[in-house]
Each structure stands twice: as C-alpha cells, then as structure tokens.
Amino acid sequence: MDDLFSHRLEEIYIVQSTPEHRQKYAQFFTPYKIAQFMAAWVLGGDREVQAILDPAVGLGVFIRAIREQLETSKISSEISSEISSEISQVNIKGYELDPQILAIAQRELNNLDQPPNIQLSIQLLGQDYLFHDWEYKYDGIIGNPPYFRFQDFPDRHLALQELSDRLGIKLSGFTNIYALFLLKSIHQLKENGRCAYIIPSEFLNSNYGKVVKQYLLDHGSLRYIIIFNFQEHIFDRAITTSSIFLFACDRQNPTIEFINITAVEDLDNLLQKINTYPNPQKPSTHKHLKAGIKWRSYYQETQTDKYQNLVDFSTYGKVSRGIATGANDYFLFSSKKIWELQIPHQYFLTIVGRASQVANSIFTQQDFEQLVINNKSVFILNAKDLENPQIKEYILWGESQGIHQKYLTSHRRPWYAIERRLPAPIWVSVFSRGGLKFIKNEAGVRNLTTFHCVYLNALGLANIDLLFAYLLTDVAKNIFADQRREYGGGLEKFEPNDLNHSKVINLEIISPSATIEILSYYQKYRNSLEDSQQSSEALDRLNSIFIDIL
C-alpha cells in the first residue's frame, strides 16, 4: 500500500516497458512529491469537492496523491472541529489511451483503501479525452497531459477543429497537444473549481502560444505559474522545461503570480503559501499581462532592459531557416557517392548539413575542401532537369523507395526540387547550450536547417565585419537570450522570428576610433583561428568594448 503513495510504481513500469512503447504514447511520469503538491491545491479551499477529473491517467499518480490528501485533509478538519460521522462522496474520472498502462492503473488503484468517512469512486475510461466528456464540469481537474509535437498526433486536424467548434478559438497547427488538454480542462471547471496542470512552459514564449495565453487571460482563472529552474529534467528523456499552472475559477481578483523554484524541495514552503490563497499575492503578481509578447519578461530579468543603444536585428538583415529536404539521406551526396553514381557535378550545389561539420566561427573555403576530402555529405542534389540518364535513373529510384511520398517532398512540384536559398553570409545555430553560435560563411555554401540563414541588407553588408565582431561576444548572446525558447537541461532554441525581433547594438553610434579598435581585435581573433588557437583575449576585449558602447 505504501508503494502506491510514492514513485515506486512508475519506476517499476519504466524498467518493464520499452522506450518505444513509452514514446508512442508520449509517457512522462510526474514525481510523486509534485503530484502531492498539485493534489493539495485541487482539494484546497473552503469548498466541497465531489467531482474530480484526470484527463491523462497514466499509472494514476494524481489519483493516488488525491486519495492520500483526502485522508490527510479529513483528519485535519476533524481535529480542528467536531468529529463528524457524515460520509462524503468523491468521484474521480480518468482517461487513458494506452490499454497496457490503463490495465496496470486499474489493478493498482483497486488496491486503494477508502479514506475515513469518504466514499471514493474511481472510473477509468480507455478513450481520447479530447473528443469526449465535453458535457461535464468538475470541482477539481489535475493532469500531466501527453508531451509530443502536434505533427506526431494522428488526429491533429480533427482535434483542432474540435477545439475550434467548442471554444470558438483558432489554434496554430504548431500547437502542442498538451495545450489542447489544458484549454479543454479550463473550460470544464465548475464555479469555484480548481485545476492543476504540469506542462512545458515553452508555449509562454512561442508564437503559437499567443492564442493559448489569450484564452487563459480571458477565462480569468489562472492564479499561479510555477517555473522549474532545475539543473536536471523533471521528466526522464523529456527535453523540455516544466511548469505547474494553478487555476481557481472563483470571483477573486484575476491576478497571476509567477514563482521560480530551483528544487522539488521548494514545493514544501510553497505549499504553505498556496494554502493561504486568496491572501494578497507578492509583488511578482501581474494584472495586465499581454498575450502577444513572450512571458519570460514577467518571471526572468531581461538583458535588453540593461542597455540603451540597441536596435532591432532586422535593421541589418533578415533571418530565415535553412533548406529542408525532407529526406537528407537521399538528397545529400559525398564525393564518393557522386563518383559511384556518375551524376555530373552540374546537378549539385555545395552545402553544410551538420553543426559538427563547422568547428570555428569562421567557415572558410579550406574548411569546406577538407570536408570534401573527408568524404562528408556536403553536396545537395539540384535536379534542374532530367536530361541526363544518370539523374533520371536516380529520380526514378527515389520514387521506387517512396521518397516522393514523404511529407515535404509530397508538397513540392516537382517533388525532387529543393528549396531556393542563396548562400547566407552568416549562419546562426538553431539549438545551443551556453548561447547562440554565429558563423561567418566565407566559403559561400548553402546550409540545411541545422543553421538559420542571416541575409544582410546593404547596411549590414557594408558593416559585416563590425557586426560579426559584435555577434561573437557574450553580451550579444545574452541579449539574444531574451528571445530564446527553453527545452530543459540548458538547451535553447531560436526560431527565425525570435532572432528577427531581437535587439543588437546600433552600429551607427560607434565612433571611428572605436571601430578601428574593434576591427583590430576582430582581426587578431581571426588570425588566431587560422593558427588553430582561438584567442579568448581578443574576444574578452571585444566584449568589454561593446559593453562600454551599449
């Protein structure tokens, strides 16, 4: 029985199940201590809780935590008042699509004892929550919905239409499935009902999250957002940062408080705080949030506010994503593969497809030639016509392998035509740890989506060395970080518009003497790369100069 009130059941399941099975159902298990905290919120307040929903049951960690909390709260209330023999009825309904884990949950939850003076009823349904149960309302809703990209959800178009019809909102096709669960659950709260969700915080700082945030603001029930700033992932294998969202569908002032915690143990102190709700909240409370901006500025200090001499990055150019082939193994060639298939070189363009192929911040023609010598796949098929018999044969072979039926290729006409992208003078990493990585593309080759393309306008091209010297510095990376998307474990991602909306130094305010000094240290840095000894001294000096100017 004690094992049910711990994370032991989940630990056993992870050992006995396959990673493929857990990945298929996007299963990430909430630590029991976090489930206890969330259950305390859902059952808290001076109100009667009779109907509770768990929209993604898994192994029933929230139901187990609720069962434990019901007994704890019942004993506490009886100690503080007259002991009552009145029996309360609590009904819990749960949904779960995985029949394997549902069978385990049903078996284990049947072993739960009835709490004192409470008749606890548990009903588990093997159905898709998104398409069922719309007619019911609940006193409490608690959940950890599936975490996977919307593209991997087979019924995504039906789900989007379902939410649109029911809630009157139009969601982006990039919306993660957990956001749909959240919106539906908020819709199903009774008056004075409470909800606790643990979900990734990425939607707070993404474009698709604007509609989701606006719905939460309009509903007026969001009270706390608890951001996990942990060194380790809350969920094994989940590349995401997690947050707890607490809702109360009451008539209190609709303010939202952001709380940062650095360890699970911080929840003990936080529990005392939420137990006093709706007492006055802290200065980190916000009444007038804007759905159209990244919410990171509400719970983290921004670097942009520290400096004055900044302009939009779009002042000097535009960031676009790299080339997406839809089938890299088919479209990318090494020199050996070209020779073996006897396809003329006129049908290829030069390209970099992996971050590991770029060692330094300046990518030269010599660097590219070394990749060719090492037989790396740095040529991309550019089948402008089918006049050559070898190219025609390769296209027909691709069709026999179903390459033309893949998602991206099936939307191109003809399917083997690659996206038109000119070589960008600067590349920038998509994913990174420890800050953005900018690369000056002196080899003049194209790039796949491992990098974004930075296309400079006339002003940017005229000052490319000065601009690139700035982009190399820590202060530049820190300012860009205000627009980052966090995926846990220090992993950061930047979409093109995140960078387009970022701030950079205003080059026009740099004096001629400072420009000369900057370019001098930039040349020292460049020379150090040629000698295979990156000069940290030159970078440090550049960073100091730019900080002084900012």
Coordinates of C-alpha atoms in Angstrom, one line a residue:
M1 CA 0.0 0.0 0.0
D2 CA 2.8 2.4 0.9
D3 CA 4.3 1.9 -2.6
L4 CA 1.2 3.4 -4.1
F5 CA 2.0 6.7 -2.2
S6 CA 5.4 7.0 -3.8
H7 CA 7.1 7.0 -7.3
R8 CA 7.8 3.2 -7.0
L9 CA 5.0 2.1 -9.4
E10 CA 6.4 4.4 -12.1
E11 CA 9.9 3.2 -11.5
I12 CA 8.9 -0.4 -12.0
Y13 CA 6.9 0.4 -15.1
I14 CA 9.8 2.2 -16.7
V15 CA 12.0 -0.9 -16.2
Q16 CA 9.4 -3.3 -17.5
S17 CA 8.2 -1.3 -20.5
T18 CA 10.1 -0.5 -23.7
P19 CA 11.2 3.0 -24.6
E20 CA 9.4 2.6 -27.9
H21 CA 6.1 2.0 -26.2
R22 CA 6.5 5.0 -23.8
Q23 CA 7.5 7.2 -26.7
K24 CA 4.4 6.1 -28.8
Y25 CA 2.1 7.3 -26.0
A26 CA 4.4 10.3 -25.0
Q27 CA 4.6 9.0 -21.4
F28 CA 6.5 11.1 -18.9
F29 CA 5.7 10.4 -15.3
T30 CA 5.2 13.1 -12.6
P31 CA 7.3 12.7 -9.5
Y32 CA 5.1 11.8 -6.5
K33 CA 6.1 14.8 -4.5
I34 CA 5.0 17.1 -7.3
A35 CA 1.7 15.2 -7.6
Q36 CA 1.1 15.7 -3.8
F37 CA 1.6 19.4 -4.2
M38 CA -0.8 19.6 -7.1
A39 CA -3.4 17.5 -5.3
A40 CA -3.2 19.8 -2.3
W41 CA -4.2 22.8 -4.5
V42 CA -7.0 20.9 -6.2
L43 CA -8.5 19.8 -2.9
G44 CA -7.8 23.1 -1.1
G45 CA -10.0 26.0 -0.1
D46 CA -13.2 26.1 2.0
R47 CA -15.4 24.3 -0.5
E48 CA -16.9 20.9 -1.3
V49 CA -15.1 18.8 -3.8
Q50 CA -17.1 16.0 -5.2
A51 CA -16.2 15.6 -8.9
I52 CA -12.5 15.3 -10.0
L53 CA -11.0 14.7 -13.4
D54 CA -7.6 13.3 -14.5
P55 CA -7.6 13.6 -18.3
A56 CA -4.4 11.6 -18.8
V57 CA -4.2 9.0 -16.0
G58 CA -1.0 7.1 -16.8
L59 CA -0.4 5.0 -13.7
G60 CA -2.7 7.1 -11.6
V61 CA -0.1 9.1 -9.7
F62 CA -2.6 12.0 -9.2
I63 CA -5.4 9.8 -8.1
R64 CA -3.1 8.2 -5.6
A65 CA -2.0 11.6 -4.3
I66 CA -5.6 12.7 -4.1
R67 CA -6.5 9.6 -2.1
E68 CA -3.7 10.4 0.3
Q69 CA -4.6 14.0 0.5
L70 CA -8.2 13.3 1.2
E71 CA -7.3 11.3 4.3
T72 CA -4.9 14.0 5.5
S73 CA -7.3 16.8 5.0
K74 CA -10.2 14.9 6.5
I75 CA -8.1 14.1 9.7
S76 CA -7.0 17.7 9.9
S77 CA -10.6 19.0 9.6
E78 CA -11.8 16.6 12.3
I79 CA -9.1 17.6 14.7
S80 CA -9.9 21.3 14.3
S81 CA -13.7 20.8 14.6
E82 CA -16.2 18.3 16.0
I83 CA -15.6 14.8 14.8
S84 CA -18.3 14.0 12.2
S85 CA -19.6 10.7 11.1
E86 CA -21.0 12.1 7.9
I87 CA -19.8 10.4 4.8
S88 CA -18.8 12.4 1.8
Q89 CA -18.9 11.2 -1.8
V90 CA -15.9 11.9 -4.1
N91 CA -16.0 10.7 -7.7
I92 CA -12.8 10.6 -9.8
K93 CA -12.9 10.1 -13.5
G94 CA -9.8 9.4 -15.6
Y95 CA -9.0 9.0 -19.3
E96 CA -6.1 7.0 -20.8
L97 CA -5.5 5.8 -24.3
D98 CA -2.8 3.2 -23.7
P99 CA -4.6 -0.1 -22.8
Q100 CA -1.4 -1.5 -21.3
I101 CA -0.9 1.2 -18.7
L102 CA -4.6 1.5 -18.2
A103 CA -4.8 -2.1 -17.1
I104 CA -2.0 -1.6 -14.6
A105 CA -3.6 1.5 -13.2
Q106 CA -7.0 -0.2 -12.8
R107 CA -5.4 -3.1 -10.9
E108 CA -3.3 -0.9 -8.6
L109 CA -6.0 1.7 -7.9
N110 CA -8.4 -1.1 -6.9
N111 CA -6.0 -1.7 -4.0
L112 CA -6.6 1.7 -2.5
D113 CA -8.4 1.7 0.8
Q114 CA -11.3 4.0 1.3
P115 CA -10.4 7.1 3.3
P116 CA -12.2 7.7 6.6
N117 CA -15.8 9.0 6.1
I118 CA -15.3 9.3 2.4
Q119 CA -16.9 7.1 -0.3
L120 CA -14.3 7.3 -3.1
S121 CA -15.4 6.2 -6.6
I122 CA -12.8 5.8 -9.4
Q123 CA -13.9 5.4 -13.0
L124 CA -11.2 4.9 -15.7
L125 CA -12.0 5.1 -19.4
G126 CA -9.9 4.0 -22.3
Q127 CA -11.0 6.9 -24.5
D128 CA -9.4 10.0 -26.0
Y129 CA -10.1 12.9 -23.6
L130 CA -10.0 15.5 -26.4
F131 CA -13.1 14.0 -28.1
H132 CA -15.1 13.0 -25.0
D133 CA -16.6 14.4 -21.8
W134 CA -17.3 17.9 -23.0
E135 CA -20.7 18.0 -21.3
Y136 CA -19.3 17.5 -17.7
K137 CA -18.0 20.1 -15.3
Y138 CA -15.6 19.4 -12.3
D139 CA -14.7 20.7 -8.9
G140 CA -11.1 19.7 -9.5
I141 CA -9.0 18.8 -12.5
I142 CA -5.4 17.6 -12.3
G143 CA -3.2 16.4 -15.0
N144 CA 0.1 15.8 -16.8
P145 CA -1.0 15.6 -20.5
P146 CA 0.9 13.9 -23.3
Y147 CA 4.1 15.7 -24.4
F148 CA 4.7 15.3 -28.1
R149 CA 4.7 17.6 -31.1
F150 CA 1.4 18.2 -32.8
Q151 CA 2.8 16.8 -36.1
D152 CA 3.1 13.4 -34.4
F153 CA -0.5 13.4 -33.3
P154 CA -2.5 11.5 -35.9
D155 CA -5.9 13.2 -35.3
R156 CA -4.4 16.7 -35.0
H157 CA -6.7 18.2 -37.6
L158 CA -9.8 16.7 -36.0
A159 CA -8.6 17.9 -32.6
L160 CA -8.0 21.4 -33.8
Q161 CA -11.5 21.5 -35.3
E162 CA -13.0 20.1 -32.1
L163 CA -11.4 22.9 -30.0
S164 CA -12.4 25.5 -32.6
D165 CA -16.0 24.4 -32.6
R166 CA -16.3 24.0 -28.8
L167 CA -14.3 27.0 -27.6
G168 CA -14.5 29.4 -30.6
I169 CA -10.7 29.8 -31.0
K170 CA -8.4 29.1 -33.9
L171 CA -5.2 27.4 -32.9
S172 CA -2.0 27.2 -34.9
G173 CA -1.1 23.9 -36.5
F174 CA 2.2 24.1 -34.5
T175 CA 0.3 23.9 -31.1
N176 CA 1.5 21.1 -28.9
I177 CA -1.2 18.6 -27.8
Y178 CA -0.8 19.5 -24.1
A179 CA -2.1 22.9 -24.8
L180 CA -5.4 21.4 -26.1
F181 CA -5.8 19.4 -23.0
L182 CA -5.2 22.5 -20.9
L183 CA -7.8 24.6 -22.7
K184 CA -10.4 21.9 -22.6
S185 CA -9.9 21.3 -18.9
I186 CA -10.2 25.0 -18.0
H187 CA -13.4 25.1 -20.0
Q188 CA -14.7 22.2 -17.8
L189 CA -14.2 23.9 -14.4
K190 CA -17.2 24.4 -12.2
E191 CA -17.7 27.7 -10.3
N192 CA -15.1 27.6 -7.5
G193 CA -13.4 24.7 -9.2
R194 CA -9.6 24.4 -9.2
C195 CA -7.2 23.0 -11.7
A196 CA -3.5 22.0 -11.5
Y197 CA -1.5 21.1 -14.6
I198 CA 2.1 20.3 -15.1
I199 CA 3.2 21.1 -18.7
P200 CA 6.1 22.5 -20.6
S201 CA 6.5 26.3 -20.3
E202 CA 7.6 26.7 -24.0
F203 CA 4.2 28.0 -25.1
L204 CA 4.7 31.0 -22.9
N205 CA 7.4 32.2 -25.2
S206 CA 6.3 30.9 -28.6
N207 CA 4.2 32.2 -31.4
Y208 CA 1.6 29.5 -31.2
G209 CA 1.2 30.2 -27.5
K210 CA -0.3 33.7 -28.1
V211 CA -3.8 32.2 -28.7
V212 CA -3.4 29.9 -25.7
K213 CA -2.3 32.7 -23.4
Q214 CA -5.1 34.9 -24.6
Y215 CA -7.7 32.2 -23.7
L216 CA -6.2 31.8 -20.3
L217 CA -6.3 35.6 -19.7
D218 CA -9.9 35.8 -20.9
H219 CA -11.0 32.9 -18.7
G220 CA -9.6 34.8 -15.7
S221 CA -8.9 31.7 -13.6
L222 CA -5.1 31.4 -13.8
R223 CA -3.6 32.2 -10.4
Y224 CA 0.0 30.8 -10.2
I225 CA 2.7 29.8 -12.7
I226 CA 5.5 27.9 -11.0
I227 CA 8.6 27.8 -13.2
F228 CA 11.1 25.0 -12.6
N229 CA 14.6 26.3 -12.9
F230 CA 16.2 22.9 -12.2
Q231 CA 19.6 21.7 -13.3
E232 CA 18.0 18.3 -14.1
H233 CA 14.9 17.4 -16.1
I234 CA 11.7 16.8 -14.1
F235 CA 10.8 14.0 -16.5
D236 CA 13.4 11.5 -17.8
R237 CA 14.1 11.8 -21.5
A238 CA 11.9 15.0 -21.8
I239 CA 13.8 17.8 -23.5
T240 CA 11.6 20.5 -22.0
T241 CA 11.3 22.8 -19.1
S242 CA 8.3 22.2 -17.0
S243 CA 5.9 24.4 -15.0
I244 CA 2.9 24.0 -12.8
F245 CA -0.1 26.0 -13.6
L246 CA -2.7 26.5 -10.9
F247 CA -6.2 27.8 -11.6
A248 CA -9.1 28.8 -9.4
C249 CA -12.5 29.5 -11.1
D250 CA -13.6 31.9 -8.3
R251 CA -14.5 35.6 -8.2
Q252 CA -11.2 36.7 -6.8
N253 CA -9.2 39.5 -8.5
P254 CA -7.8 37.8 -11.7
T255 CA -4.1 38.3 -10.9
I256 CA -1.3 35.9 -11.9
E257 CA 1.8 35.3 -9.8
F258 CA 5.0 33.9 -11.3
I259 CA 7.1 31.9 -8.9
N260 CA 10.6 30.5 -9.7
I261 CA 11.8 27.4 -7.8
T262 CA 15.2 25.6 -8.1
A263 CA 14.4 22.3 -6.4
V264 CA 11.5 20.0 -5.8
E265 CA 12.0 20.6 -2.1
D266 CA 11.0 24.3 -2.6
L267 CA 7.4 23.0 -3.0
D268 CA 7.2 22.4 0.8
N269 CA 7.5 26.1 1.5
L270 CA 5.3 26.9 -1.5
L271 CA 2.6 24.7 -0.1
Q272 CA 2.2 26.9 2.9
K273 CA 1.8 29.9 0.6
I274 CA -1.0 28.4 -1.6
N275 CA -2.8 27.1 1.4
T276 CA -3.4 30.8 2.3
Y277 CA -4.9 31.7 -1.0
P278 CA -6.6 34.1 -1.7
N279 CA -4.5 36.2 0.7
P280 CA -2.7 39.1 -1.0
Q281 CA -0.1 37.9 -3.5
K282 CA 3.5 39.1 -3.9
P283 CA 5.0 41.9 -6.0
S284 CA 5.6 39.3 -8.7
T285 CA 1.9 39.3 -9.4
H286 CA 0.7 40.7 -12.7
K287 CA -2.7 42.0 -13.5
H288 CA -2.4 43.2 -17.1
L289 CA -0.4 40.6 -19.0
K290 CA -0.1 40.8 -22.8
A291 CA -0.7 37.6 -24.7
G292 CA 1.2 38.9 -27.7
I293 CA 4.6 39.0 -26.1
K294 CA 6.9 36.4 -24.6
W295 CA 6.1 36.0 -20.9
R296 CA 9.7 35.3 -19.9
S297 CA 10.0 39.0 -19.1
Y298 CA 7.4 38.5 -16.3
Y299 CA 9.4 35.9 -14.4
Q300 CA 13.1 36.5 -15.5
E301 CA 15.2 39.6 -15.7
T302 CA 15.8 40.6 -19.3
Q303 CA 19.2 41.7 -20.7
T304 CA 17.6 44.1 -23.1
D305 CA 16.5 46.5 -20.4
K306 CA 20.1 46.9 -19.2
Y307 CA 21.2 48.7 -22.3
Q308 CA 20.2 51.8 -24.3
N309 CA 22.0 51.8 -27.7
L310 CA 20.1 48.9 -29.3
V311 CA 18.1 48.5 -32.5
D312 CA 16.2 45.6 -34.0
F313 CA 18.3 42.9 -35.6
S314 CA 16.1 43.4 -38.7
T315 CA 17.8 46.8 -39.1
Y316 CA 20.7 44.9 -40.7
G317 CA 19.1 42.0 -42.3
K318 CA 16.6 39.1 -42.0
V319 CA 16.9 35.6 -40.5
S320 CA 15.4 32.7 -42.4
R321 CA 15.5 28.9 -41.8
G322 CA 17.9 26.7 -43.7
I323 CA 17.0 24.3 -46.5
A324 CA 14.7 21.5 -45.5
T325 CA 15.0 18.5 -47.9
G326 CA 12.5 16.1 -46.3
A327 CA 14.9 13.2 -47.0
N328 CA 18.6 14.1 -46.2
D329 CA 19.9 10.6 -46.9
Y330 CA 18.5 10.8 -50.4
F331 CA 19.3 14.4 -51.4
L332 CA 22.8 14.7 -49.8
F333 CA 25.9 13.3 -51.5
S334 CA 29.5 12.8 -50.7
S335 CA 32.1 13.0 -53.4
K336 CA 32.4 9.2 -53.3
K337 CA 28.6 8.8 -53.8
I338 CA 28.7 11.2 -56.8
W339 CA 31.5 9.2 -58.4
E340 CA 29.8 5.9 -57.8
L341 CA 26.5 7.1 -59.4
Q342 CA 28.3 9.0 -62.2
I343 CA 26.0 12.0 -61.9
P344 CA 27.6 15.2 -63.4
H345 CA 28.6 17.9 -60.9
Q346 CA 26.3 20.4 -62.6
Y347 CA 23.5 18.7 -60.7
F348 CA 24.8 19.6 -57.3
L349 CA 25.2 22.6 -55.0
T350 CA 27.6 22.8 -52.1
I351 CA 26.0 22.7 -48.6
V352 CA 26.7 22.1 -44.9
G353 CA 24.2 19.9 -43.2
R354 CA 25.5 19.2 -39.7
A355 CA 26.7 21.5 -36.9
S356 CA 29.6 19.1 -36.3
Q357 CA 31.0 20.0 -39.8
V358 CA 31.7 23.5 -38.6
A359 CA 34.4 23.8 -36.0
N360 CA 35.0 27.5 -35.8
S361 CA 33.2 30.8 -36.0
I362 CA 34.5 31.4 -39.5
F363 CA 33.9 28.8 -42.1
T364 CA 36.4 29.1 -45.0
Q365 CA 36.8 27.5 -48.4
Q366 CA 39.7 25.5 -46.9
D367 CA 37.3 24.2 -44.3
F368 CA 34.8 23.1 -46.9
E369 CA 37.5 21.4 -49.0
Q370 CA 38.6 19.4 -46.0
L371 CA 35.1 18.1 -45.6
V372 CA 35.1 17.0 -49.3
I373 CA 38.4 15.2 -48.7
N374 CA 36.9 13.5 -45.6
N375 CA 34.1 12.3 -47.8
K376 CA 31.4 14.2 -45.9
S377 CA 28.0 14.6 -47.5
V378 CA 28.4 18.3 -48.5
F379 CA 26.7 18.3 -51.9
I380 CA 22.9 18.6 -52.4
L381 CA 21.1 17.3 -55.4
N382 CA 19.8 20.1 -57.6
A383 CA 18.0 18.2 -60.4
K384 CA 17.1 21.1 -62.6
D385 CA 16.2 18.8 -65.5
L386 CA 16.0 15.1 -66.3
E387 CA 18.0 15.2 -69.5
N388 CA 21.0 13.3 -68.0
P389 CA 20.3 9.5 -67.9
Q390 CA 22.0 9.0 -64.5
I391 CA 20.0 11.8 -62.9
K392 CA 16.8 10.4 -64.4
E393 CA 17.6 6.9 -63.1
Y394 CA 18.3 8.3 -59.6
I395 CA 14.9 10.2 -59.6
L396 CA 13.1 7.0 -60.6
W397 CA 14.9 5.0 -58.0
G398 CA 13.8 7.6 -55.4
E399 CA 10.2 7.1 -56.4
S400 CA 10.6 3.4 -56.1
Q401 CA 11.7 4.0 -52.5
G402 CA 8.7 6.3 -51.7
I403 CA 10.9 9.4 -51.3
H404 CA 8.3 11.4 -53.3
Q405 CA 5.6 10.5 -50.8
K406 CA 7.3 11.9 -47.7
Y407 CA 5.7 14.9 -46.1
L408 CA 7.9 17.7 -47.5
T409 CA 8.6 16.1 -50.9
S410 CA 4.9 15.4 -51.5
H411 CA 4.2 19.1 -51.2
R412 CA 6.8 20.2 -53.8
R413 CA 6.4 20.4 -57.5
P414 CA 8.3 18.6 -58.8
W415 CA 9.0 16.6 -55.6
Y416 CA 12.8 16.5 -56.2
A417 CA 13.1 20.3 -56.5
I418 CA 15.0 21.7 -53.5
E419 CA 14.1 25.0 -51.8
R420 CA 15.7 28.0 -53.3
R421 CA 18.1 29.6 -50.9
L422 CA 21.1 31.7 -51.7
P423 CA 24.2 31.2 -49.6
A424 CA 23.9 33.3 -46.5
P425 CA 26.9 35.4 -45.4
I426 CA 26.2 34.5 -41.8
W427 CA 24.7 31.3 -40.2
V428 CA 23.4 31.0 -36.7
S429 CA 22.7 27.9 -34.7
V430 CA 19.1 26.7 -34.1
F431 CA 19.8 24.8 -30.9
S432 CA 22.5 25.6 -28.5
R433 CA 23.8 25.3 -24.9
G434 CA 25.5 28.3 -23.5
G435 CA 24.4 30.9 -26.0
L436 CA 24.0 31.4 -29.8
K437 CA 26.7 30.5 -32.2
F438 CA 27.2 32.7 -35.2
I439 CA 29.3 31.6 -38.1
K440 CA 30.7 33.7 -40.9
N441 CA 30.2 31.8 -44.1
E442 CA 33.2 32.8 -46.2
A443 CA 33.1 29.6 -48.2
G444 CA 29.8 30.7 -49.8
V445 CA 28.0 27.4 -49.4
R446 CA 24.4 26.8 -48.5
N447 CA 23.1 25.3 -45.3
L448 CA 20.4 22.9 -44.1
T449 CA 18.1 23.6 -41.1
T450 CA 20.8 22.8 -38.6
F451 CA 21.6 26.6 -39.0
H452 CA 19.4 29.6 -39.8
C453 CA 20.4 31.9 -42.6
V454 CA 21.3 35.5 -41.8
Y455 CA 20.7 37.5 -45.0
L456 CA 22.2 41.0 -44.6
N457 CA 20.8 44.1 -46.3
A458 CA 23.0 46.9 -47.8
L459 CA 23.7 48.4 -44.4
G460 CA 24.5 45.1 -42.9
L461 CA 26.8 44.1 -45.7
A462 CA 28.7 47.4 -45.6
N463 CA 29.4 46.7 -41.9
I464 CA 29.7 42.9 -41.9
D465 CA 33.0 42.7 -40.0
L466 CA 31.9 45.2 -37.4
L467 CA 28.5 43.4 -37.0
F468 CA 30.1 40.0 -36.8
A469 CA 32.6 41.1 -34.3
Y470 CA 29.7 42.1 -32.1
L471 CA 27.8 38.8 -32.7
L472 CA 30.8 36.9 -31.4
T473 CA 30.6 38.5 -27.9
D474 CA 29.0 37.3 -24.7
V475 CA 27.0 40.5 -24.3
A476 CA 25.4 39.9 -27.8
K477 CA 24.5 36.3 -26.9
N478 CA 23.0 37.4 -23.5
I479 CA 20.8 40.0 -25.2
F480 CA 19.6 37.5 -27.8
A481 CA 18.8 35.1 -25.0
D482 CA 15.8 37.3 -24.1
Q483 CA 14.1 35.7 -27.1
R484 CA 15.1 32.1 -26.5
R485 CA 12.9 29.1 -26.2
E486 CA 13.9 26.8 -23.3
Y487 CA 13.8 23.0 -23.6
G488 CA 15.4 22.0 -20.3
G489 CA 19.0 21.0 -19.3
G490 CA 20.3 24.3 -20.7
L491 CA 19.1 23.5 -24.2
E492 CA 17.9 26.6 -26.0
K493 CA 16.2 27.1 -29.4
F494 CA 15.7 30.1 -31.6
E495 CA 13.3 30.3 -34.4
P496 CA 14.0 32.9 -37.2
N497 CA 11.4 35.4 -35.9
D498 CA 12.9 35.1 -32.4
L499 CA 16.1 36.5 -33.9
N500 CA 14.4 39.0 -36.2
H501 CA 12.7 40.5 -33.1
S502 CA 15.9 40.5 -31.0
K503 CA 18.0 43.6 -30.3
V504 CA 21.6 44.3 -31.4
I505 CA 23.9 47.2 -31.0
N506 CA 23.3 50.3 -33.0
L507 CA 26.4 50.3 -35.3
E508 CA 25.8 54.0 -36.2
I509 CA 26.7 55.2 -32.7
I510 CA 30.1 53.5 -32.7
S511 CA 32.8 56.2 -33.1
P512 CA 35.5 55.9 -35.9
S513 CA 38.2 55.3 -33.2
A514 CA 36.2 52.5 -31.6
T515 CA 35.5 51.0 -35.0
I516 CA 39.2 50.8 -35.7
E517 CA 39.9 49.2 -32.3
I518 CA 37.1 46.7 -32.8
L519 CA 38.2 45.7 -36.2
S520 CA 41.8 45.3 -35.0
Y521 CA 40.8 42.9 -32.2
Y522 CA 38.5 41.1 -34.7
Q523 CA 41.5 40.6 -37.0
K524 CA 43.5 39.2 -34.1
Y525 CA 40.7 36.8 -33.3
R526 CA 40.5 35.7 -37.0
N527 CA 44.3 35.2 -37.1
S528 CA 44.1 33.0 -34.0
L529 CA 41.6 30.8 -35.7
E530 CA 43.9 30.3 -38.7
D531 CA 46.6 29.3 -36.2
S532 CA 44.2 26.8 -34.5
Q533 CA 44.4 28.8 -31.3
Q534 CA 41.2 30.7 -30.6
S535 CA 42.1 33.9 -28.9
S536 CA 39.9 34.3 -25.7
E537 CA 41.8 37.6 -25.0
A538 CA 40.6 39.2 -28.2
L539 CA 37.0 38.1 -27.5
D540 CA 37.2 39.4 -24.0
R541 CA 38.4 42.7 -25.2
L542 CA 35.7 42.9 -27.9
N543 CA 33.1 42.1 -25.2
S544 CA 34.4 44.9 -23.0
I545 CA 34.4 47.5 -25.8
F546 CA 30.8 46.7 -26.8
I547 CA 29.6 46.8 -23.2
D548 CA 31.1 50.3 -22.8
I549 CA 29.3 51.4 -26.0
L550 CA 26.0 49.9 -25.0

